[in-house]
XYZ file of C-alpha atoms in Angstrom:
779
model
C -54.503 89.910 -31.448
C -54.346 93.180 -33.376
C -57.761 94.298 -32.078
C -57.018 93.530 -28.424
C -53.693 95.310 -28.667
C -55.381 98.378 -30.126
C -57.988 98.349 -27.379
C -55.288 98.077 -24.749
C -53.457 101.008 -26.246
C -56.545 103.188 -26.522
C -57.816 102.173 -23.075
C -55.019 104.074 -21.399
C -55.635 107.281 -23.275
C -57.941 108.727 -20.653
C -55.424 108.029 -17.939
C -52.819 110.382 -19.382
C -55.109 113.305 -18.785
C -54.923 112.778 -15.024
C -51.350 114.080 -14.699
C -51.331 116.538 -11.804
C -51.771 120.248 -12.399
C -50.289 121.094 -9.017
C -46.847 122.439 -10.011
C -45.446 122.042 -6.442
C -46.007 118.295 -5.853
C -46.337 115.004 -7.723
C -49.388 112.910 -6.879
C -49.157 109.167 -6.781
C -51.884 108.920 -9.385
C -49.729 110.771 -11.929
C -46.987 108.175 -11.701
C -49.448 105.280 -11.561
C -51.176 106.552 -14.690
C -47.856 107.054 -16.478
C -46.722 103.577 -15.469
C -49.940 102.114 -16.807
C -49.390 103.775 -20.156
C -45.756 102.644 -20.270
C -46.727 99.065 -19.341
C -49.282 99.053 -22.127
C -46.626 100.176 -24.611
C -44.203 97.493 -23.420
C -46.940 94.894 -23.590
C -47.870 95.849 -27.117
C -44.221 95.792 -28.196
C -43.768 92.335 -26.657
C -46.608 91.077 -28.814
C -44.999 92.331 -32.039
C -42.199 89.774 -32.157
C -44.612 86.843 -32.436
C -47.318 88.600 -34.417
C -48.603 87.173 -37.636
C -50.453 90.339 -38.468
C -49.970 94.040 -37.902
C -49.661 95.162 -34.306
C -49.871 98.960 -33.934
C -47.318 100.016 -31.342
C -46.262 103.528 -32.402
C -49.414 105.074 -30.971
C -48.799 103.388 -27.624
C -45.213 104.684 -27.521
C -46.422 108.186 -28.409
C -48.831 108.112 -25.443
C -46.087 106.807 -23.138
C -43.860 109.738 -24.123
C -46.678 112.178 -23.336
C -47.258 110.666 -19.886
C -43.533 110.524 -19.162
C -43.151 114.221 -20.015
C -45.913 115.077 -17.563
C -44.130 113.324 -14.704
C -40.696 114.805 -15.440
C -42.165 118.288 -15.561
C -43.049 117.992 -11.837
C -39.713 116.798 -10.411
C -38.092 119.421 -8.166
C -34.481 118.198 -8.518
C -32.238 117.726 -11.589
C -34.367 120.282 -13.394
C -31.868 120.809 -16.231
C -31.633 117.067 -16.985
C -35.379 116.675 -16.769
C -35.969 119.696 -18.991
C -33.547 118.398 -21.636
C -35.244 114.980 -21.573
C -38.673 116.606 -21.786
C -37.537 118.535 -24.878
C -36.198 115.381 -26.511
C -39.383 113.473 -25.687
C -41.468 116.328 -27.094
C -39.464 116.449 -30.339
C -39.729 112.678 -30.751
C -43.485 112.697 -30.091
C -43.903 115.505 -32.666
C -41.889 113.459 -35.154
C -44.083 110.426 -34.519
C -47.247 112.464 -34.972
C -46.011 114.016 -38.230
C -45.423 110.541 -39.632
C -48.716 109.071 -38.395
C -49.820 108.468 -41.983
C -46.981 105.940 -42.353
C -47.438 104.092 -39.031
C -49.204 101.148 -40.655
C -46.449 100.796 -43.230
C -43.655 100.937 -40.648
C -45.402 98.597 -38.199
C -46.113 96.059 -40.931
C -42.584 96.114 -42.338
C -41.296 93.578 -39.834
C -38.280 95.736 -38.955
C -37.081 93.909 -35.844
C -34.433 96.493 -35.048
C -36.960 99.313 -35.062
C -39.302 97.356 -32.777
C -36.424 96.471 -30.446
C -35.384 100.109 -30.037
C -38.955 101.069 -29.173
C -39.205 98.128 -26.795
C -36.017 99.288 -25.030
C -37.394 102.786 -24.877
C -40.702 101.648 -23.331
C -38.917 99.551 -20.702
C -36.547 102.412 -19.858
C -39.480 104.761 -19.344
C -41.167 102.195 -17.103
C -37.976 101.581 -15.093
C -37.451 105.317 -14.658
C -41.025 105.755 -13.403
C -40.599 102.883 -10.929
C -37.343 104.410 -9.698
C -39.015 107.767 -9.175
C -41.839 106.072 -7.280
C -39.419 104.123 -5.093
C -37.589 107.340 -4.271
C -40.906 108.779 -3.066
C -40.793 111.758 -5.378
C -44.559 111.876 -4.854
C -44.338 112.281 -1.052
C -45.627 115.482 0.496
C -43.736 114.938 3.733
C -40.963 117.444 4.288
C -38.582 114.742 5.539
C -39.023 112.658 2.338
C -38.597 115.714 0.150
C -35.386 116.589 2.040
C -34.026 113.032 1.593
C -34.826 113.268 -2.111
C -32.144 115.901 -2.486
C -29.546 113.263 -1.581
C -30.876 110.960 -4.316
C -30.008 113.424 -7.082
C -27.453 111.132 -8.725
C -29.905 108.214 -8.885
C -32.611 110.388 -10.413
C -30.104 111.912 -12.846
C -28.845 108.491 -13.975
C -32.347 107.114 -14.507
C -33.546 110.153 -16.436
C -30.304 110.215 -18.466
C -30.779 106.577 -19.483
C -34.255 107.380 -20.744
C -32.938 110.360 -22.703
C -30.338 108.161 -24.418
C -32.985 105.562 -25.339
C -35.162 108.352 -26.774
C -32.224 109.527 -28.883
C -31.455 106.038 -30.240
C -35.108 105.278 -30.976
C -35.542 108.631 -32.700
C -32.497 108.026 -34.904
C -33.721 104.563 -35.829
C -37.201 105.874 -36.576
C -35.755 108.620 -38.828
C -33.879 105.997 -40.810
C -36.938 103.787 -41.126
C -39.089 106.638 -42.386
C -36.427 107.471 -44.981
C -36.437 103.957 -46.369
C -38.855 103.048 -49.076
C -40.888 99.963 -48.227
C -39.340 98.065 -51.137
C -35.726 98.892 -50.128
C -35.255 98.795 -46.326
C -31.619 99.476 -45.457
C -31.450 96.978 -42.586
C -33.014 94.104 -44.493
C -36.787 93.900 -44.315
C -38.664 90.627 -43.894
C -40.764 89.365 -46.725
C -43.638 91.731 -47.438
C -47.015 90.778 -45.942
C -49.727 89.811 -48.321
C -52.609 91.259 -46.350
C -54.952 93.561 -48.178
C -54.075 96.438 -45.880
C -50.357 96.181 -46.474
C -50.871 95.925 -50.206
C -52.846 99.157 -50.197
C -50.147 101.130 -48.399
C -47.095 99.936 -50.290
C -45.759 102.369 -52.891
C -45.997 100.936 -56.401
C -42.881 99.477 -57.918
C -41.185 101.886 -60.291
C -41.194 100.550 -63.770
C -37.988 102.323 -64.880
C -34.612 103.450 -63.615
C -34.176 107.155 -63.005
C -31.406 108.968 -64.877
C -28.184 109.348 -62.888
C -24.816 110.467 -64.215
C -21.735 108.563 -63.152
C -19.771 109.736 -60.140
C -16.586 111.791 -60.660
C -13.503 109.636 -61.172
C -11.156 112.347 -59.859
C -12.454 113.673 -56.576
C -10.357 114.949 -53.666
C -10.662 117.147 -50.634
C -14.442 117.222 -50.184
C -14.861 114.521 -47.554
C -16.387 116.763 -44.889
C -18.956 118.301 -47.256
C -20.024 114.887 -48.567
C -20.257 113.368 -45.076
C -22.327 116.293 -43.855
C -24.825 116.004 -46.717
C -25.083 112.202 -46.462
C -25.899 112.429 -42.749
C -28.667 114.907 -43.487
C -30.080 112.642 -46.209
C -29.972 109.487 -44.089
C -31.139 110.917 -40.771
C -33.552 113.681 -41.808
C -35.608 111.978 -44.488
C -36.884 113.318 -46.703
C -33.939 115.714 -46.593
C -33.691 119.078 -48.378
C -30.018 119.877 -48.980
C -28.515 122.851 -50.837
C -24.937 122.848 -52.181
C -24.031 126.478 -52.757
C -20.959 128.277 -54.059
C -19.453 130.296 -56.871
C -19.039 128.970 -60.396
C -16.310 126.373 -60.893
C -16.087 125.556 -57.182
C -17.072 121.889 -57.641
C -20.753 121.797 -56.602
C -21.804 119.329 -59.309
C -18.998 116.893 -58.437
C -19.967 117.003 -54.781
C -23.642 116.367 -55.629
C -22.848 113.363 -57.847
C -20.518 111.895 -55.240
C -23.287 112.201 -52.634
C -25.796 110.460 -54.893
C -23.389 107.556 -55.413
C -22.506 107.083 -51.745
C -23.390 103.545 -50.509
C -25.638 104.902 -47.735
C -27.698 106.903 -50.220
C -27.794 104.017 -52.695
C -28.975 101.649 -49.950
C -31.677 104.119 -49.035
C -33.045 104.864 -52.493
C -31.763 102.138 -54.809
C -32.220 103.049 -58.470
C -34.459 105.974 -57.620
C -31.649 108.511 -57.570
C -32.067 111.197 -60.202
C -29.715 113.904 -61.453
C -31.218 116.715 -63.552
C -29.232 119.603 -65.050
C -31.199 122.862 -65.083
C -28.509 124.675 -67.066
C -30.641 124.928 -70.199
C -33.903 125.594 -68.365
C -34.947 129.234 -68.046
C -38.469 128.552 -66.754
C -40.206 126.172 -64.383
C -41.751 124.467 -67.410
C -38.229 123.740 -68.633
C -37.316 122.220 -65.261
C -40.472 120.074 -65.300
C -39.731 118.801 -68.818
C -36.119 117.987 -67.891
C -37.291 116.207 -64.755
C -39.931 114.148 -66.574
C -37.336 113.106 -69.145
C -34.911 112.065 -66.401
C -37.555 110.090 -64.499
C -38.609 108.326 -67.720
C -41.905 107.150 -66.252
C -44.948 106.174 -68.277
C -47.097 107.190 -65.326
C -46.399 110.881 -65.893
C -48.690 112.402 -68.473
C -46.878 114.967 -70.618
C -47.905 116.880 -73.684
C -50.703 118.618 -71.791
C -50.727 122.215 -70.615
C -47.742 123.154 -68.417
C -49.997 123.235 -65.346
C -51.471 119.800 -66.054
C -48.041 118.335 -66.760
C -46.732 119.688 -63.462
C -49.721 118.257 -61.578
C -49.137 114.873 -63.198
C -45.462 115.004 -62.169
C -46.271 115.729 -58.533
C -49.021 113.107 -58.479
C -46.448 110.535 -59.569
C -43.781 111.709 -57.114
C -46.201 111.496 -54.179
C -46.457 107.754 -54.746
C -42.731 106.923 -54.831
C -39.640 107.233 -52.697
C -36.393 108.622 -54.096
C -33.884 111.458 -54.199
C -33.709 114.097 -56.932
C -30.842 116.515 -57.580
C -31.555 119.749 -59.461
C -28.153 120.919 -60.674
C -27.460 124.579 -61.613
C -30.794 125.675 -60.213
C -29.673 129.318 -60.368
C -30.457 129.423 -64.114
C -34.242 129.050 -63.838
C -34.200 130.672 -60.379
C -32.757 133.918 -61.799
C -35.027 133.929 -64.855
C -38.293 132.838 -63.225
C -37.837 133.437 -59.505
C -41.450 133.454 -58.310
C -42.449 130.376 -60.302
C -39.356 128.432 -59.171
C -40.077 129.363 -55.552
C -43.648 128.033 -55.901
C -42.415 124.882 -57.645
C -39.920 124.078 -54.874
C -42.480 124.839 -52.180
C -44.720 122.186 -53.772
C -41.728 119.870 -54.132
C -40.933 120.270 -50.429
C -44.341 118.783 -49.543
C -43.557 115.470 -51.240
C -43.513 112.991 -48.348
C -40.932 110.516 -49.636
C -38.729 112.474 -52.072
C -35.426 113.916 -50.856
C -34.231 117.064 -52.635
C -30.651 118.041 -53.442
C -29.867 121.270 -55.308
C -26.713 123.040 -56.482
C -26.716 126.768 -57.078
C -24.449 129.779 -57.335
C -27.143 131.781 -55.537
C -26.925 131.559 -51.745
C -30.364 133.152 -51.304
C -32.166 129.834 -51.557
C -35.943 129.418 -51.937
C -37.906 129.629 -48.695
C -38.520 125.994 -47.831
C -37.589 123.998 -44.739
C -33.985 123.068 -45.538
C -32.376 120.346 -43.467
C -30.325 121.548 -40.526
C -27.525 122.313 -40.114
C -27.069 123.445 -43.726
C -23.823 123.073 -45.639
C -21.649 126.162 -45.621
C -20.979 127.652 -49.088
C -18.337 125.548 -50.814
C -14.828 126.976 -50.642
C -11.797 126.274 -52.896
C -9.611 123.211 -52.553
C -6.974 123.006 -49.905
C -3.527 123.094 -51.507
C -3.180 119.371 -50.762
C -6.413 118.521 -52.585
C -5.422 120.778 -55.500
C -2.084 118.980 -55.832
C -3.804 115.578 -55.676
C -6.131 116.661 -58.468
C -3.231 118.019 -60.537
C -1.245 114.801 -60.111
C -4.264 112.627 -60.999
C -4.668 114.499 -64.297
C -1.086 115.078 -65.428
C 0.966 112.712 -63.252
C 3.287 115.057 -61.356
C 3.885 118.616 -60.245
C 6.824 120.966 -59.753
C 7.384 124.418 -58.233
C 5.704 126.111 -61.204
C 2.623 123.948 -60.779
C 2.582 124.926 -57.120
C 2.802 128.611 -58.066
C -0.035 128.207 -60.568
C -2.329 126.554 -58.030
C -1.673 129.272 -55.483
C -2.152 131.967 -58.121
C -5.695 130.738 -58.848
C -6.539 130.290 -55.137
C -6.993 126.532 -55.742
C -10.374 127.060 -57.420
C -11.307 123.540 -58.631
C -12.276 124.410 -62.218
C -9.066 126.435 -62.646
C -7.024 123.594 -61.139
C -8.616 121.074 -63.513
C -8.171 123.189 -66.653
C -4.578 124.148 -65.819
C -3.609 120.557 -65.113
C -5.140 119.519 -68.442
C -3.013 122.156 -70.156
C 0.008 120.696 -68.354
C -0.478 117.470 -70.286
C 0.797 119.232 -73.408
C 2.788 122.181 -71.993
C 5.285 122.432 -69.191
C 4.144 124.080 -65.984
C 6.942 126.616 -66.446
C 5.555 127.587 -69.862
C 2.026 127.843 -68.467
C 3.291 130.052 -65.629
C 4.926 132.428 -68.107
C 1.655 132.617 -70.036
C -0.332 133.133 -66.826
C 1.664 136.239 -65.965
C 0.627 137.749 -69.311
C -2.798 136.273 -70.051
C -4.242 135.619 -66.576
C -7.669 133.947 -66.729
C -7.728 134.111 -70.540
C -5.239 131.242 -70.425
C -7.505 128.901 -68.441
C -9.416 127.089 -71.136
C -9.224 123.847 -73.074
C -10.161 122.872 -76.631
C -13.730 122.233 -77.637
C -16.925 124.260 -77.790
C -17.007 127.377 -75.674
C -18.610 126.243 -72.411
C -18.377 127.142 -68.720
C -16.731 123.805 -67.944
C -13.817 124.270 -70.356
C -13.427 128.064 -70.186
C -13.037 129.808 -66.841
C -13.902 133.245 -68.239
C -17.266 131.960 -69.457
C -17.996 130.479 -66.043
C -17.244 133.818 -64.359
C -19.238 135.765 -66.927
C -22.307 133.626 -66.224
C -22.282 134.807 -62.619
C -21.831 138.428 -63.674
C -24.782 138.218 -66.054
C -26.878 136.833 -63.227
C -26.172 140.030 -61.285
C -28.079 142.025 -63.874
C -26.723 145.265 -62.433
C -23.766 147.316 -63.654
C -23.465 149.062 -60.292
C -22.877 145.709 -58.590
C -20.166 144.870 -61.142
C -18.564 148.290 -60.518
C -18.585 147.636 -56.768
C -16.960 144.266 -57.435
C -14.338 146.201 -59.415
C -13.693 148.468 -56.417
C -13.275 145.429 -54.153
C -10.875 143.871 -56.673
C -8.754 147.035 -56.690
C -8.337 146.772 -52.914
C -7.828 143.015 -52.996
C -4.483 143.080 -51.171
C -6.096 143.938 -47.826
C -9.775 143.211 -48.360
C -12.360 145.697 -47.119
C -13.798 145.676 -43.607
C -17.122 147.176 -42.498
C -15.563 150.528 -41.586
C -13.880 150.887 -44.973
C -17.057 149.841 -46.786
C -19.013 152.473 -44.846
C -16.437 155.136 -45.713
C -16.491 154.144 -49.385
C -20.280 154.117 -49.397
C -20.342 157.679 -48.025
C -17.735 158.889 -50.495
C -19.421 157.285 -53.505
C -23.009 157.905 -52.435
C -23.825 159.750 -55.664
C -22.071 157.160 -57.808
C -22.663 153.703 -56.316
C -24.579 151.959 -53.532
C -21.955 149.693 -52.033
C -24.008 148.055 -49.303
C -26.826 146.957 -51.622
C -24.372 145.727 -54.239
C -22.340 143.771 -51.683
C -25.482 141.899 -50.653
C -26.061 140.882 -54.283
C -22.419 139.858 -54.707
C -22.575 137.659 -51.605
C -25.792 136.037 -52.801
C -24.058 135.025 -56.045
C -20.911 133.839 -54.220
C -18.754 136.362 -56.088
C -17.221 137.614 -52.844
C -16.600 136.023 -49.469
C -15.677 137.171 -45.977
C -12.645 136.042 -44.071
C -11.530 136.899 -40.543
C -8.040 138.373 -40.490
C -5.376 138.280 -37.809
C -7.005 141.389 -36.318
C -10.218 139.372 -35.733
C -11.991 141.688 -38.173
C -13.944 140.304 -41.115
C -12.693 141.426 -44.519
C -14.315 140.998 -47.909
C -12.226 139.163 -50.493
C -12.544 137.950 -54.074
C -11.116 134.694 -55.394
C -8.112 135.202 -57.655
C -9.685 134.087 -60.991
C -12.700 136.360 -60.493
C -10.448 139.226 -59.424
C -8.184 138.996 -62.472
C -11.159 138.717 -64.824
C -12.865 141.765 -63.303
C -9.670 143.829 -63.293
C -9.108 143.091 -66.960
C -12.645 143.467 -68.287
C -14.820 145.410 -65.858
C -12.934 148.351 -64.318
C -13.501 151.445 -66.453
C -11.116 154.406 -66.540
C -13.848 156.522 -64.998
C -14.229 154.148 -62.059
C -10.465 153.911 -61.572
C -10.014 157.704 -61.550
C -12.915 158.070 -59.098
C -11.229 155.686 -56.663
C -7.797 157.268 -57.241
C -9.203 160.727 -56.458
C -10.791 159.379 -53.296
C -7.463 157.906 -52.203
C -5.609 161.176 -52.884
C -8.128 163.046 -50.723
C -7.517 160.709 -47.770
C -3.797 159.959 -47.730
C -2.961 157.459 -45.027
C -6.372 155.789 -44.847
C -6.467 153.847 -48.109
C -3.793 151.435 -49.366
C -2.407 153.543 -52.203
C -0.042 150.782 -53.227
C -3.009 148.665 -54.372
C -4.272 151.502 -56.590
C -0.852 152.196 -58.062
C 0.048 148.582 -58.776
C -3.338 148.011 -60.389
C -3.161 151.106 -62.594
C 0.428 150.991 -63.918
C -0.540 149.506 -67.276
C -3.583 151.647 -67.948
C -3.388 154.401 -70.504
C -3.607 158.191 -70.399
C -4.887 159.872 -67.269
C -5.027 156.618 -65.290
C -1.320 155.997 -65.759
C -0.438 159.592 -64.936
C -2.534 159.398 -61.772
C -0.638 156.297 -60.642
C 2.707 158.037 -60.983
C 1.311 161.052 -59.182
C 0.175 158.839 -56.309
C 3.536 157.101 -56.151
C 5.266 160.475 -55.799
C 2.773 162.381 -53.662
C 1.452 159.893 -51.157
C 3.497 160.235 -47.946
C 3.544 156.484 -47.380
C 4.373 155.465 -50.932
C 6.927 158.212 -51.406
C 8.836 156.835 -48.428
C 8.702 153.298 -49.788
C 11.987 152.695 -51.611
C 10.691 149.534 -53.253
C 7.623 151.327 -54.590
C 9.672 154.238 -55.947
C 12.097 151.797 -57.577
C 9.104 150.018 -59.096
C 7.706 153.330 -60.337
C 11.020 154.195 -61.996
C 11.118 150.816 -63.725
C 7.576 151.360 -64.941
C 8.514 154.836 -66.111
C 11.305 153.389 -68.241
C 8.857 150.971 -69.844
C 5.897 153.306 -70.211
C 7.688 156.666 -70.690
C 5.273 158.966 -68.809
C 7.488 161.949 -69.699
C 10.648 163.606 -68.266
C 8.704 165.591 -65.646
C 7.407 162.421 -63.929
C 10.741 160.655 -64.274
C 12.579 163.638 -62.799
C 10.311 163.672 -59.731
C 10.715 159.925 -59.253
C 14.529 160.055 -59.391
C 14.562 163.046 -57.039
C 12.335 161.165 -54.569
C 14.518 158.073 -54.779
C 17.623 160.203 -54.193
C 16.152 161.597 -50.969
C 15.179 158.144 -49.721
C 18.584 156.633 -50.484
C 20.359 159.569 -48.846
C 18.371 159.093 -45.621
C 19.367 155.441 -45.649
C 23.041 156.356 -45.977
C 23.399 155.115 -49.561
C 25.172 158.296 -50.657
C 26.653 157.143 -53.950
C 23.329 155.732 -55.162
C 21.585 158.890 -53.977
C 23.949 161.122 -55.996
C 23.308 158.911 -59.052
C 19.558 159.372 -58.652
C 19.928 163.146 -58.481
C 22.166 163.061 -61.571
C 19.307 161.294 -63.387
C 16.879 163.937 -62.162
C 19.272 166.632 -63.412
C 19.336 165.072 -66.895
C 15.540 165.084 -67.140
C 15.251 168.638 -65.747
C 17.892 169.922 -68.167
C 15.844 168.390 -70.967
C 12.806 170.242 -69.624
C 14.733 173.470 -69.019
C 13.292 173.599 -65.505
C 15.730 175.876 -63.633
C 13.915 175.716 -60.284
C 13.993 171.910 -60.331
C 17.650 171.983 -61.378
C 18.496 174.279 -58.452
C 16.897 171.717 -56.110
C 18.688 168.831 -57.802
C 22.133 170.427 -57.511
C 21.728 171.667 -53.950
C 20.577 168.199 -52.868
C 23.476 166.593 -54.705
C 25.848 168.962 -52.871
C 24.151 168.277 -49.520
C 24.714 164.534 -49.893
C 28.471 165.189 -50.189
C 28.341 167.395 -47.090
C 26.524 164.742 -45.083
C 28.795 161.934 -46.205
C 32.044 163.800 -45.380
C 30.989 165.916 -42.416
C 34.132 166.769 -40.373
C 36.145 164.803 -42.955
C 36.092 167.365 -45.705
C 39.675 166.615 -46.728
C 38.680 163.033 -47.588
C 36.175 164.174 -50.169
C 37.546 163.463 -53.629
C 34.911 165.691 -55.196
C 35.816 169.137 -53.805
C 36.352 170.599 -57.254
C 33.134 168.936 -58.491
C 31.252 170.342 -55.502
C 32.717 173.790 -56.174
C 31.552 173.603 -59.774
C 28.085 172.532 -58.636
C 27.951 175.526 -56.264
C 28.659 177.887 -59.143
C 25.901 176.262 -61.224
C 23.482 176.549 -58.354
C 24.236 180.281 -57.872
C 23.320 180.812 -61.508
C 20.228 178.576 -61.367
C 18.952 180.459 -58.326
C 18.311 183.568 -60.421
C 15.409 184.143 -62.789
C 15.680 185.309 -66.385
C 16.135 188.889 -65.186
C 19.033 187.923 -62.970
C 17.059 188.354 -59.749
C 17.728 185.829 -56.970
C 14.510 183.837 -56.328
C 15.540 181.112 -53.864
C 15.226 183.140 -50.689
C 17.513 183.156 -47.680
C 17.233 179.397 -47.215
C 18.620 178.715 -50.700
C 21.371 181.263 -50.119
C 22.266 179.757 -46.718
C 22.474 176.214 -48.132
C 24.964 177.275 -50.803
C 26.956 179.415 -48.366
C 27.304 176.418 -46.035
C 28.333 174.287 -49.016
C 31.044 176.827 -49.816
C 32.248 176.662 -46.214
C 32.411 172.858 -46.575
C 34.684 173.203 -49.636
C 36.837 175.817 -47.927
C 37.377 173.670 -44.857
C 38.475 170.796 -47.083
C 40.938 173.047 -48.910
C 42.390 174.346 -45.638
C 42.907 170.789 -44.374
C 44.625 169.944 -47.639
C 46.731 173.130 -47.361
C 45.161 174.550 -50.467
C 44.282 178.227 -50.868
C 40.673 179.347 -50.285
C 39.431 180.952 -53.479
C 35.747 181.677 -52.766
C 34.577 182.964 -49.396
C 31.377 181.681 -47.802
C 30.545 185.154 -46.376
C 29.441 183.489 -43.144
C 32.547 184.461 -41.120
C 34.217 187.809 -40.473
C 37.781 186.466 -40.278
C 40.057 184.813 -42.804
C 40.171 181.510 -40.915
C 36.364 181.175 -40.794
C 36.178 180.944 -37.016
C 34.066 184.034 -36.153
C 30.451 183.824 -37.298
C 28.880 187.006 -38.622
C 25.952 188.090 -36.456
C 22.558 188.566 -38.048
C 23.649 187.340 -41.474
C 19.992 187.160 -42.570
C 19.539 190.936 -42.113
C 22.643 191.543 -44.215
C 21.276 189.140 -46.821
C 18.017 191.079 -47.043
C 19.864 194.319 -47.729
C 22.323 192.851 -50.207
C 19.809 190.845 -52.242
C 17.826 193.992 -52.895
C 20.762 195.413 -54.832
C 22.339 192.349 -56.529
C 22.141 188.553 -56.609
C 24.578 186.397 -54.583
C 27.282 185.436 -54.188
C 28.832 188.586 -52.745
C 32.440 189.149 -51.733
C 33.275 189.348 -48.047
C 34.141 193.029 -48.022
C 30.777 193.929 -49.504
C 29.006 191.812 -46.864
C 31.027 193.353 -44.016
C 30.461 196.909 -45.286
C 26.716 196.309 -45.413
C 26.645 194.995 -41.862
C 28.927 197.803 -40.576
C 26.681 200.411 -42.188
C 23.620 199.044 -40.420
C 25.124 197.998 -37.037
C 28.432 199.827 -36.599
C 32.032 198.487 -36.794
C 32.462 194.718 -36.332
C 34.835 193.682 -33.556
C 36.961 190.733 -34.575
């Protein structure tokens, strides 16, 4: 029966070559030939159910797909549906051809479900061809071709049914190929005892491969696990990479995948987990892998090359899945050799490959599609579930802690372990002082119980100080993230110091930074909180900070100065001074009451000197005055006065007093008699007149300073008149006793008077000067 079936299948081969080459019409012979091939396939498949020996049917189905494609390519209607079906048929035929070496094994397995799907596919192809023939798609008559246009729905339905059967058969075939002949997921019949079948079957593995237990606490990774499992089951042998920064949970995801029922059903005990953490060469990976496989059929103790050949010889004869965890360690140290090793690994016909790595620039092999996206932190819900599973419950401090570390899984785990012995409130207080230095547990220093060590491993993998400096720059601007325009501007400004673009590529490859689309639909570069705090504490030099601060001061308004200032408050020396200077000088920051308040608080703690504190209080006084908070504004200027008196800075004191006076004027404009400080204002005016002169007694505040004090004197005088009090000091702005007639050209009089003596001058002296230059004043 096997021989006749083979002859029947091969006898139709020549017929498939007769498909028409006329792209305008379909000849009857094309459909007849295709039908013959399809009938042969159906006939062969019908024989399989009752066969007592192997019946090769995959070749017949492959030929039927080829013939079917040829017919569809000629149909003049429903072109999009036909084209899509042609593509699917082509992909399936290519898949069949690639697996031709395993046809005997699959056909002899007795998988009834696989045979049934192919049987349904063959019948659907045949039915579709008969439908097309009945619709006279092969007719050359214009009338028939016109009528065909009205049969579009029937053609579309028939072709669509075939496409669906192709999809189902392809999926079933993928699963069958993935299954080892000893462990068929849908329950294989008893293995045949024929000589041929015995030769093809993979030898039974004499030992169980090493596999760590699955994580007992595992939340929030359902989508990543499902994605990987589908790739493993439906794209055998799959090549799957789990990528992401240190402490993000890659190993836990990999172990959970390996323990999933679908993967266990597929590979049984041949699921292997190998840590590459201690391996710095390919030879180290090979040794670790041989130890994990624990097979007597692998010859070790030879040269590294011979050992590797023995390993691959063994793996070619078995079916299984192998996970190489922390592959970045040997990949960084021995890149070329690891690339060659994985390229060889990728050619193993029955071994699925799973890797975890911090490096997103994976070796160039055919990874299963679509790949997993780099692993991101927990959702807050998953972080809370993890916290509660470790230390029973959470409160608002626990919530704050989880948010503070951006829900990075390793940080969540270590913090929740700390919460077993400390309260979350106590841990939060420590976090605000210690940051990432807090996130560790007892035991030997290791990346899994010390977050700083985990981060440092990634930094060492960079192998470039410039890249670490660029990461420091990004961490300084963490509040907003950096977009492409800002990166370009920074790159131009720092061109002689750093290469931002090249470094950013390296940082992305090691998952130390990530991009996120903001509300402005622009992508910004960000750094996870634990990495950011570690970098800010250990890897931002004073030189780098001052370079960025200088850049910001040269481009006020473009860069977020607040980020620079808040980052640099606690630094020493020039860095601290530069922060205070930015807080005072930047137009945006200097108008930010909260920032100025913050700067004053910092100044009290850090004591940057009376000069800085004076400027800060003066700036705060101006801001409060504009906001109508007059009493608070006067208090701020009083503080500035104290610092300036300590410094002996007469020019600053003149400014302080005139501003203090101006606040009173603004507050009681047109209500001078309500001001309870008229005498205090008068005293301040006298002080200001004195402060406006230099050591030689020469007035050095110009006409503007003179005019401000003269107007202040008028303010006091108006208040005294309203209170029926005598006017003692004249403002010299009016020519009459009641201050109703303004003196014309007072500035010209000022210029003449100031050349002879400093103000204030009495009214008669002012009037005489004006009369001498302009003639008698008319009142």
